[in-house]
């Protein structure tokens, strides 16, 4: 069970914290969110975080931290594993989620990767990382990553997650404790990752961890089309250079607009159906560059006007 929000109670809510701790001790594997920082308290000792020992590749592209900023209380940290929910602006966005960070020179897992390791019952010593290529897990699992440690998530993966409310989960727990049969949607919950969050909280991290976990669990990794596609685009552009000068400027612009719209629709359909993303800069940039060249070239298209016919004057 993983909590995305950093659980930290106020002094007057210590009774609620104790109730949570008593219930949390019954959870076999508990993951609590924490946050790394680059400006730790100089008086506070830096905690040790277990990192990965089998790492190859350049580590300089990973975002580095030197301490822990916000984290749960000490009693909760003793019964749970910490998962770091940082989403640095320089590497993270709506489709790129960090799986790895650098902490005082060591490569450590993020919240999403830590949840997967707990789900698979895998220790960091069993993980092999090739930065810029993939993360190798036992049983032949591989997670593709970029050099900065981020994963390109599937845009539709989060829709496959089953969403339940806290009241539904509490009711299912009471039924289980009473020996009653739970609903079919809870029969396999023991083998799944339960992600707890409060979407209405503005301080809550964006709802992209569910999509990240679903992408990894279903192996729905988005990958780029082959480089042959780029070569074909460049070849078509080279062939079309000499022919575009015979087309009017208005037709060129209208054709480029239509091609841009059609290409974007096709790219969205391909990535949704086959998880293959088509490049945008090369084909669209080539089209508009050809349009610009055809417009400014001195041998551009001129519409042929009908020649005037001179009639000889009639002799009276």
Steps between C-alpha positions, in 0.01 A plus 500: 500500500649833389405848623582782258439776754757568770333388823592737778255572782485808719559479873130517579428207265735250662209269586410470131863429417512219755183345353660512155821340628308219670317422176809548280692239695265241350603589145770261370671759279441868562642786293481858631582808297794724587674786323867554423665841512817669381515727807484273806524619857875524574442399864298189412697185415442370149320167510641207310296382203566164340597547138562277202840335476483382136484824301671573169494814288542870563343614826536871436156529337321378813360770727706509819380560855692526825235455769141425592262793530149390597431151631261314734553481874765278650258233624351458154842485336585199716217289356513615137725558201561853374418591140607834358233688304722777358407611147784736397393749235814442294420134428137432596179591319164346421651199318851472645522375860832454685582150622852575623669774700854565613541534876850591617654314209280192528221407257173448690142414393214747483152444643370318192798267463507425874133399480580260215793349693278438803229354275746257341682434831827609343798648686730767350781243484299301243454798267733585211486850353636619167443875495359618170379150416304296755453370855526121522290322761477129582277274289615672180323832565654809342394862543627738228639827635669810364841624609337723763327201660149579376242267350277592208160390626208382292233774482213253540657272760342682795152426367557130565535557875203412719400794718328449836412734782633478853154406630481208256843379608413532870177306447686222318749483786223465758338224297831318474561524874148370566556201272248619244547468127615821340400629160672364190689828453687437828580130455840566338590818687764317701715455188461858376643840582252710695576866437346740753470871429271799550436647153321805640810609693687773305822395675465147369736398218353470151312180426771348284632233736199280427575521127868427568423188704243380246752547218758288681256233613353448152827554309320767296815693415488765231791473256613711208450398140805363315766736363405374153191720528725808531702396195182458293379847603832658399497315168147618421596856592801490267289373210230761558734802501509536124129449444360741756607808304234421242220524757344828606580642841138484615477131412827431678390662824158332493660165424749541787220582743300196390807275526579630852148429624487155339845404631412600857181294490685199360774533764242506781323195357826305464622571854160413646465172312854368458696708760730631227567871496581676176745792499351844451792735444652323199197444271310815591815710503600361160159579351494860617865552406422384146203736489722789611767415243241477225356839594830690508659331198516735196353234269168478671172422332331763285152444367494510125275773372322458163662700228298787353391450142537799267234525233586693187286804426222429253523675164178683418 
